[in-house]
């Protein structure tokens, strides 16, 4: 049951495995199985985000209640994507990997995948960069969590 709990936390936007891994250590779960569960669960939403998030935002732009917010999300994503491309040029793959991999608030698989879809990165490159980033973030969070709970 605890593995289901951390899997569900790993799929929540903004929290993702950055929150699930410390929870797994707080619950006393073994490191490798909990790391694996968190990684796999964090990757579950990626194809759906890539394939549908932009379409949903475009669809909702002219709707009465959500239109302004959806338009704002698209504009912000496009501006951010263009700015990122200007800064990194051809190394968008590496930038996406690091964006997802460095566990800071507002970064992660959800945000990185949405940005990649707005930048029109291809699906394969996006998935690989996000997966490598999730693996990196998972290692960082596991080390920090393990050391933190060991000291306590």
PDB file of N, CA, C and O in Angstrom, residues 47-102:
ATOM      1  N   UNK A  47       3.835  11.039 -21.680  1.00  0.00           N
ATOM      2  CA  UNK A  47       3.287  10.983 -23.048  1.00  0.00           C
ATOM      3  C   UNK A  47       1.957  11.726 -23.184  1.00  0.00           C
ATOM      4  O   UNK A  47       1.701  12.363 -24.203  1.00  0.00           O
ATOM      5  N   UNK A  48       1.131  11.665 -22.152  1.00  0.00           N
ATOM      6  CA  UNK A  48      -0.167  12.349 -22.193  1.00  0.00           C
ATOM      7  C   UNK A  48       0.010  13.870 -22.202  1.00  0.00           C
ATOM      8  O   UNK A  48      -0.686  14.577 -22.920  1.00  0.00           O
ATOM      9  N   UNK A  49       0.943  14.343 -21.389  1.00  0.00           N
ATOM     10  CA  UNK A  49       1.223  15.781 -21.358  1.00  0.00           C
ATOM     11  C   UNK A  49       1.723  16.231 -22.716  1.00  0.00           C
ATOM     12  O   UNK A  49       1.266  17.228 -23.274  1.00  0.00           O
ATOM     13  N   UNK A  50       2.677  15.484 -23.266  1.00  0.00           N
ATOM     14  CA  UNK A  50       3.268  15.854 -24.552  1.00  0.00           C
ATOM     15  C   UNK A  50       2.208  15.867 -25.658  1.00  0.00           C
ATOM     16  O   UNK A  50       2.153  16.797 -26.462  1.00  0.00           O
ATOM     17  N   UNK A  51       1.392  14.847 -25.692  1.00  0.00           N
ATOM     18  CA  UNK A  51       0.439  14.701 -26.798  1.00  0.00           C
ATOM     19  C   UNK A  51      -0.801  15.579 -26.662  1.00  0.00           C
ATOM     20  O   UNK A  51      -1.381  15.982 -27.673  1.00  0.00           O
ATOM     21  N   UNK A  52      -1.228  15.876 -25.435  1.00  0.00           N
ATOM     22  CA  UNK A  52      -2.523  16.526 -25.272  1.00  0.00           C
ATOM     23  C   UNK A  52      -2.529  17.887 -24.590  1.00  0.00           C
ATOM     24  O   UNK A  52      -3.471  18.652 -24.779  1.00  0.00           O
ATOM     25  N   UNK A  53      -1.534  18.221 -23.787  1.00  0.00           N
ATOM     26  CA  UNK A  53      -1.590  19.454 -22.991  1.00  0.00           C
ATOM     27  C   UNK A  53      -1.708  20.700 -23.865  1.00  0.00           C
ATOM     28  O   UNK A  53      -2.546  21.570 -23.621  1.00  0.00           O
ATOM     29  N   UNK A  54      -0.899  20.780 -24.891  1.00  0.00           N
ATOM     30  CA  UNK A  54      -0.948  21.954 -25.767  1.00  0.00           C
ATOM     31  C   UNK A  54      -2.301  22.043 -26.471  1.00  0.00           C
ATOM     32  O   UNK A  54      -2.885  23.122 -26.590  1.00  0.00           O
ATOM     33  N   UNK A  55      -2.816  20.907 -26.928  1.00  0.00           N
ATOM     34  CA  UNK A  55      -4.115  20.883 -27.606  1.00  0.00           C
ATOM     35  C   UNK A  55      -5.236  21.334 -26.672  1.00  0.00           C
ATOM     36  O   UNK A  55      -6.133  22.068 -27.087  1.00  0.00           O
ATOM     37  N   UNK A  56      -5.163  20.910 -25.417  1.00  0.00           N
ATOM     38  CA  UNK A  56      -6.176  21.314 -24.440  1.00  0.00           C
ATOM     39  C   UNK A  56      -6.090  22.810 -24.183  1.00  0.00           C
ATOM     40  O   UNK A  56      -7.112  23.501 -24.114  1.00  0.00           O
ATOM     41  N   UNK A  57      -4.870  23.327 -24.058  1.00  0.00           N
ATOM     42  CA  UNK A  57      -4.701  24.771 -23.830  1.00  0.00           C
ATOM     43  C   UNK A  57      -5.231  25.579 -25.014  1.00  0.00           C
ATOM     44  O   UNK A  57      -5.927  26.585 -24.824  1.00  0.00           O
ATOM     45  N   UNK A  58      -4.926  25.149 -26.234  1.00  0.00           N
ATOM     46  CA  UNK A  58      -5.427  25.849 -27.426  1.00  0.00           C
ATOM     47  C   UNK A  58      -6.952  25.769 -27.476  1.00  0.00           C
ATOM     48  O   UNK A  58      -7.624  26.764 -27.745  1.00  0.00           O
ATOM     49  N   UNK A  59      -7.492  24.601 -27.194  1.00  0.00           N
ATOM     50  CA  UNK A  59      -8.950  24.422 -27.188  1.00  0.00           C
ATOM     51  C   UNK A  59      -9.619  25.355 -26.178  1.00  0.00           C
ATOM     52  O   UNK A  59     -10.655  25.944 -26.455  1.00  0.00           O
ATOM     53  N   UNK A  60      -9.006  25.517 -25.010  1.00  0.00           N
ATOM     54  CA  UNK A  60      -9.627  26.290 -23.953  1.00  0.00           C
ATOM     55  C   UNK A  60      -9.434  27.792 -24.040  1.00  0.00           C
ATOM     56  O   UNK A  60     -10.046  28.544 -23.266  1.00  0.00           O
ATOM     57  N   UNK A  61      -8.638  28.267 -24.976  1.00  0.00           N
ATOM     58  CA  UNK A  61      -8.338  29.707 -25.072  1.00  0.00           C
ATOM     59  C   UNK A  61      -9.579  30.573 -25.276  1.00  0.00           C
ATOM     60  O   UNK A  61      -9.620  31.704 -24.805  1.00  0.00           O
ATOM     61  N   UNK A  62     -10.580  30.073 -25.969  1.00  0.00           N
ATOM     62  CA  UNK A  62     -11.756  30.897 -26.250  1.00  0.00           C
ATOM     63  C   UNK A  62     -12.956  30.564 -25.352  1.00  0.00           C
ATOM     64  O   UNK A  62     -14.060  31.046 -25.582  1.00  0.00           O
ATOM     65  N   UNK A  63     -12.724  29.781 -24.313  1.00  0.00           N
ATOM     66  CA  UNK A  63     -13.812  29.414 -23.400  1.00  0.00           C
ATOM     67  C   UNK A  63     -14.006  30.523 -22.355  1.00  0.00           C
ATOM     68  O   UNK A  63     -13.048  31.153 -21.927  1.00  0.00           O
ATOM     69  N   UNK A  64     -15.247  30.747 -21.927  1.00  0.00           N
ATOM     70  CA  UNK A  64     -15.554  31.877 -21.037  1.00  0.00           C
ATOM     71  C   UNK A  64     -14.809  31.891 -19.703  1.00  0.00           C
ATOM     72  O   UNK A  64     -14.226  32.879 -19.338  1.00  0.00           O
ATOM     73  N   UNK A  65     -14.817  30.809 -18.975  1.00  0.00           N
ATOM     74  CA  UNK A  65     -14.250  30.818 -17.629  1.00  0.00           C
ATOM     75  C   UNK A  65     -12.739  30.595 -17.634  1.00  0.00           C
ATOM     76  O   UNK A  65     -12.007  31.257 -16.906  1.00  0.00           O
ATOM     77  N   UNK A  66     -12.277  29.686 -18.468  1.00  0.00           N
ATOM     78  CA  UNK A  66     -10.869  29.289 -18.450  1.00  0.00           C
ATOM     79  C   UNK A  66     -10.021  29.949 -19.531  1.00  0.00           C
ATOM     80  O   UNK A  66      -8.805  29.825 -19.526  1.00  0.00           O
ATOM     81  N   UNK A  67     -10.639  30.669 -20.439  1.00  0.00           N
ATOM     82  CA  UNK A  67      -9.945  31.208 -21.604  1.00  0.00           C
ATOM     83  C   UNK A  67      -8.739  32.066 -21.291  1.00  0.00           C
ATOM     84  O   UNK A  67      -7.671  31.891 -21.874  1.00  0.00           O
ATOM     85  N   UNK A  68      -8.904  33.012 -20.378  1.00  0.00           N
ATOM     86  CA  UNK A  68      -7.789  33.909 -20.058  1.00  0.00           C
ATOM     87  C   UNK A  68      -6.609  33.150 -19.459  1.00  0.00           C
ATOM     88  O   UNK A  68      -5.461  33.406 -19.807  1.00  0.00           O
ATOM     89  N   UNK A  69      -6.902  32.218 -18.573  1.00  0.00           N
ATOM     90  CA  UNK A  69      -5.833  31.445 -17.951  1.00  0.00           C
ATOM     91  C   UNK A  69      -5.117  30.565 -18.978  1.00  0.00           C
ATOM     92  O   UNK A  69      -3.886  30.501 -19.002  1.00  0.00           O
ATOM     93  N   UNK A  70      -5.878  29.887 -19.828  1.00  0.00           N
ATOM     94  CA  UNK A  70      -5.279  29.026 -20.845  1.00  0.00           C
ATOM     95  C   UNK A  70      -4.443  29.842 -21.828  1.00  0.00           C
ATOM     96  O   UNK A  70      -3.361  29.420 -22.234  1.00  0.00           O
ATOM     97  N   UNK A  71      -4.941  31.014 -22.210  1.00  0.00           N
ATOM     98  CA  UNK A  71      -4.184  31.895 -23.105  1.00  0.00           C
ATOM     99  C   UNK A  71      -2.898  32.342 -22.432  1.00  0.00           C
ATOM    100  O   UNK A  71      -1.833  32.355 -23.055  1.00  0.00           O
ATOM    101  N   UNK A  72      -2.986  32.695 -21.161  1.00  0.00           N
ATOM    102  CA  UNK A  72      -1.804  33.103 -20.409  1.00  0.00           C
ATOM    103  C   UNK A  72      -0.778  31.971 -20.372  1.00  0.00           C
ATOM    104  O   UNK A  72       0.411  32.196 -20.566  1.00  0.00           O
ATOM    105  N   UNK A  73      -1.235  30.729 -20.110  1.00  0.00           N
ATOM    106  CA  UNK A  73      -0.332  29.574 -20.071  1.00  0.00           C
ATOM    107  C   UNK A  73       0.374  29.380 -21.406  1.00  0.00           C
ATOM    108  O   UNK A  73       1.594  29.164 -21.452  1.00  0.00           O
ATOM    109  N   UNK A  74      -0.380  29.462 -22.497  1.00  0.00           N
ATOM    110  CA  UNK A  74       0.228  29.312 -23.820  1.00  0.00           C
ATOM    111  C   UNK A  74       1.224  30.423 -24.118  1.00  0.00           C
ATOM    112  O   UNK A  74       2.332  30.157 -24.584  1.00  0.00           O
ATOM    113  N   UNK A  75       0.840  31.657 -23.843  1.00  0.00           N
ATOM    114  CA  UNK A  75       1.741  32.785 -24.101  1.00  0.00           C
ATOM    115  C   UNK A  75       3.014  32.670 -23.273  1.00  0.00           C
ATOM    116  O   UNK A  75       4.115  32.871 -23.782  1.00  0.00           O
ATOM    117  N   UNK A  76       2.855  32.367 -22.000  1.00  0.00           N
ATOM    118  CA  UNK A  76       4.015  32.230 -21.112  1.00  0.00           C
ATOM    119  C   UNK A  76       4.907  31.091 -21.591  1.00  0.00           C
ATOM    120  O   UNK A  76       6.132  31.228 -21.619  1.00  0.00           O
ATOM    121  N   UNK A  77       4.318  29.984 -21.954  1.00  0.00           N
ATOM    122  CA  UNK A  77       5.098  28.848 -22.441  1.00  0.00           C
ATOM    123  C   UNK A  77       5.843  29.164 -23.727  1.00  0.00           C
ATOM    124  O   UNK A  77       7.005  28.805 -23.887  1.00  0.00           O
ATOM    125  N   UNK A  78       5.171  29.839 -24.641  1.00  0.00           N
ATOM    126  CA  UNK A  78       5.822  30.188 -25.908  1.00  0.00           C
ATOM    127  C   UNK A  78       6.940  31.200 -25.700  1.00  0.00           C
ATOM    128  O   UNK A  78       8.015  31.074 -26.281  1.00  0.00           O
ATOM    129  N   UNK A  79       6.694  32.220 -24.857  1.00  0.00           N
ATOM    130  CA  UNK A  79       7.749  33.200 -24.570  1.00  0.00           C
ATOM    131  C   UNK A  79       8.937  32.535 -23.893  1.00  0.00           C
ATOM    132  O   UNK A  79      10.089  32.774 -24.249  1.00  0.00           O
ATOM    133  N   UNK A  80       8.651  31.700 -22.910  1.00  0.00           N
ATOM    134  CA  UNK A  80       9.711  30.984 -22.207  1.00  0.00           C
ATOM    135  C   UNK A  80      10.464  30.048 -23.125  1.00  0.00           C
ATOM    136  O   UNK A  80      11.689  29.937 -23.053  1.00  0.00           O
ATOM    137  N   UNK A  81       9.731  29.369 -23.990  1.00  0.00           N
ATOM    138  CA  UNK A  81      10.368  28.460 -24.940  1.00  0.00           C
ATOM    139  C   UNK A  81      11.281  29.189 -25.911  1.00  0.00           C
ATOM    140  O   UNK A  81      12.390  28.751 -26.183  1.00  0.00           O
ATOM    141  N   UNK A  82      10.823  30.320 -26.425  1.00  0.00           N
ATOM    142  CA  UNK A  82      11.651  31.108 -27.348  1.00  0.00           C
ATOM    143  C   UNK A  82      12.887  31.642 -26.651  1.00  0.00           C
ATOM    144  O   UNK A  82      13.986  31.625 -27.205  1.00  0.00           O
ATOM    145  N   UNK A  83      12.717  32.101 -25.422  1.00  0.00           N
ATOM    146  CA  UNK A  83      13.843  32.620 -24.655  1.00  0.00           C
ATOM    147  C   UNK A  83      14.864  31.516 -24.393  1.00  0.00           C
ATOM    148  O   UNK A  83      16.069  31.721 -24.512  1.00  0.00           O
ATOM    149  N   UNK A  84      14.360  30.333 -24.049  1.00  0.00           N
ATOM    150  CA  UNK A  84      15.243  29.196 -23.800  1.00  0.00           C
ATOM    151  C   UNK A  84      15.989  28.811 -25.061  1.00  0.00           C
ATOM    152  O   UNK A  84      17.196  28.583 -25.038  1.00  0.00           O
ATOM    153  N   UNK A  85      15.290  28.772 -26.199  1.00  0.00           N
ATOM    154  CA  UNK A  85      15.947  28.424 -27.451  1.00  0.00           C
ATOM    155  C   UNK A  85      17.010  29.435 -27.833  1.00  0.00           C
ATOM    156  O   UNK A  85      18.059  29.065 -28.346  1.00  0.00           O
ATOM    157  N   UNK A  86      16.754  30.720 -27.589  1.00  0.00           N
ATOM    158  CA  UNK A  86      17.757  31.742 -27.885  1.00  0.00           C
ATOM    159  C   UNK A  86      19.005  31.546 -27.041  1.00  0.00           C
ATOM    160  O   UNK A  86      20.115  31.737 -27.519  1.00  0.00           O
ATOM    161  N   UNK A  87      18.825  31.165 -25.783  1.00  0.00           N
ATOM    162  CA  UNK A  87      19.954  30.992 -24.873  1.00  0.00           C
ATOM    163  C   UNK A  87      20.748  29.724 -25.160  1.00  0.00           C
ATOM    164  O   UNK A  87      21.970  29.734 -25.114  1.00  0.00           O
ATOM    165  N   UNK A  88      20.050  28.627 -25.405  1.00  0.00           N
ATOM    166  CA  UNK A  88      20.738  27.338 -25.527  1.00  0.00           C
ATOM    167  C   UNK A  88      20.939  26.899 -26.966  1.00  0.00           C
ATOM    168  O   UNK A  88      21.724  25.987 -27.213  1.00  0.00           O
ATOM    169  N   UNK A  89      20.238  27.493 -27.887  1.00  0.00           N
ATOM    170  CA  UNK A  89      20.404  27.133 -29.302  1.00  0.00           C
ATOM    171  C   UNK A  89      20.056  25.687 -29.567  1.00  0.00           C
ATOM    172  O   UNK A  89      18.950  25.245 -29.301  1.00  0.00           O
ATOM    173  N   UNK A  90      21.034  24.950 -30.051  1.00  0.00           N
ATOM    174  CA  UNK A  90      20.789  23.567 -30.449  1.00  0.00           C
ATOM    175  C   UNK A  90      20.783  22.601 -29.266  1.00  0.00           C
ATOM    176  O   UNK A  90      20.396  21.457 -29.406  1.00  0.00           O
ATOM    177  N   UNK A  91      21.243  23.029 -28.115  1.00  0.00           N
ATOM    178  CA  UNK A  91      21.340  22.118 -26.974  1.00  0.00           C
ATOM    179  C   UNK A  91      20.075  22.110 -26.121  1.00  0.00           C
ATOM    180  O   UNK A  91      20.137  22.032 -24.900  1.00  0.00           O
ATOM    181  N   UNK A  92      18.929  22.170 -26.771  1.00  0.00           N
ATOM    182  CA  UNK A  92      17.648  22.148 -26.067  1.00  0.00           C
ATOM    183  C   UNK A  92      17.483  20.847 -25.284  1.00  0.00           C
ATOM    184  O   UNK A  92      16.934  20.846 -24.187  1.00  0.00           O
ATOM    185  N   UNK A  93      18.003  19.754 -25.829  1.00  0.00           N
ATOM    186  CA  UNK A  93      17.930  18.448 -25.167  1.00  0.00           C
ATOM    187  C   UNK A  93      18.597  18.513 -23.793  1.00  0.00           C
ATOM    188  O   UNK A  93      18.020  18.116 -22.787  1.00  0.00           O
ATOM    189  N   UNK A  94      19.821  19.032 -23.756  1.00  0.00           N
ATOM    190  CA  UNK A  94      20.574  19.128 -22.500  1.00  0.00           C
ATOM    191  C   UNK A  94      19.881  20.085 -21.539  1.00  0.00           C
ATOM    192  O   UNK A  94      19.779  19.824 -20.336  1.00  0.00           O
ATOM    193  N   UNK A  95      19.383  21.205 -22.064  1.00  0.00           N
ATOM    194  CA  UNK A  95      18.684  22.175 -21.220  1.00  0.00           C
ATOM    195  C   UNK A  95      17.438  21.544 -20.596  1.00  0.00           C
ATOM    196  O   UNK A  95      17.166  21.748 -19.405  1.00  0.00           O
ATOM    197  N   UNK A  96      16.692  20.774 -21.371  1.00  0.00           N
ATOM    198  CA  UNK A  96      15.499  20.104 -20.856  1.00  0.00           C
ATOM    199  C   UNK A  96      15.876  19.071 -19.799  1.00  0.00           C
ATOM    200  O   UNK A  96      15.256  19.002 -18.741  1.00  0.00           O
ATOM    201  N   UNK A  97      16.904  18.294 -20.071  1.00  0.00           N
ATOM    202  CA  UNK A  97      17.385  17.300 -19.119  1.00  0.00           C
ATOM    203  C   UNK A  97      17.740  17.973 -17.790  1.00  0.00           C
ATOM    204  O   UNK A  97      17.318  17.518 -16.716  1.00  0.00           O
ATOM    205  N   UNK A  98      18.491  19.055 -17.820  1.00  0.00           N
ATOM    206  CA  UNK A  98      18.891  19.747 -16.595  1.00  0.00           C
ATOM    207  C   UNK A  98      17.714  20.435 -15.916  1.00  0.00           C
ATOM    208  O   UNK A  98      17.625  20.464 -14.693  1.00  0.00           O
ATOM    209  N   UNK A  99      16.804  20.986 -16.717  1.00  0.00           N
ATOM    210  CA  UNK A  99      15.614  21.627 -16.159  1.00  0.00           C
ATOM    211  C   UNK A  99      14.806  20.624 -15.347  1.00  0.00           C
ATOM    212  O   UNK A  99      14.343  20.920 -14.253  1.00  0.00           O
ATOM    213  N   UNK A 100      14.628  19.441 -15.877  1.00  0.00           N
ATOM    214  CA  UNK A 100      13.860  18.400 -15.180  1.00  0.00           C
ATOM    215  C   UNK A 100      14.695  17.790 -14.052  1.00  0.00           C
ATOM    216  O   UNK A 100      14.176  17.472 -12.989  1.00  0.00           O
ATOM    217  N   UNK A 101      16.006  17.673 -14.264  1.00  0.00           N
ATOM    218  CA  UNK A 101      16.872  16.947 -13.334  1.00  0.00           C
ATOM    219  C   UNK A 101      17.273  17.677 -12.078  1.00  0.00           C
ATOM    220  O   UNK A 101      17.602  17.056 -11.077  1.00  0.00           O
ATOM    221  N   UNK A 102      17.268  18.995 -12.105  1.00  0.00           N
ATOM    222  CA  UNK A 102      17.651  19.740 -10.910  1.00  0.00           C
ATOM    223  C   UNK A 102      16.378  20.005 -10.109  1.00  0.00           C
ATOM    224  O   UNK A 102      15.514  20.751 -10.556  1.00  0.00           O
TER     225      UNK A 102
END
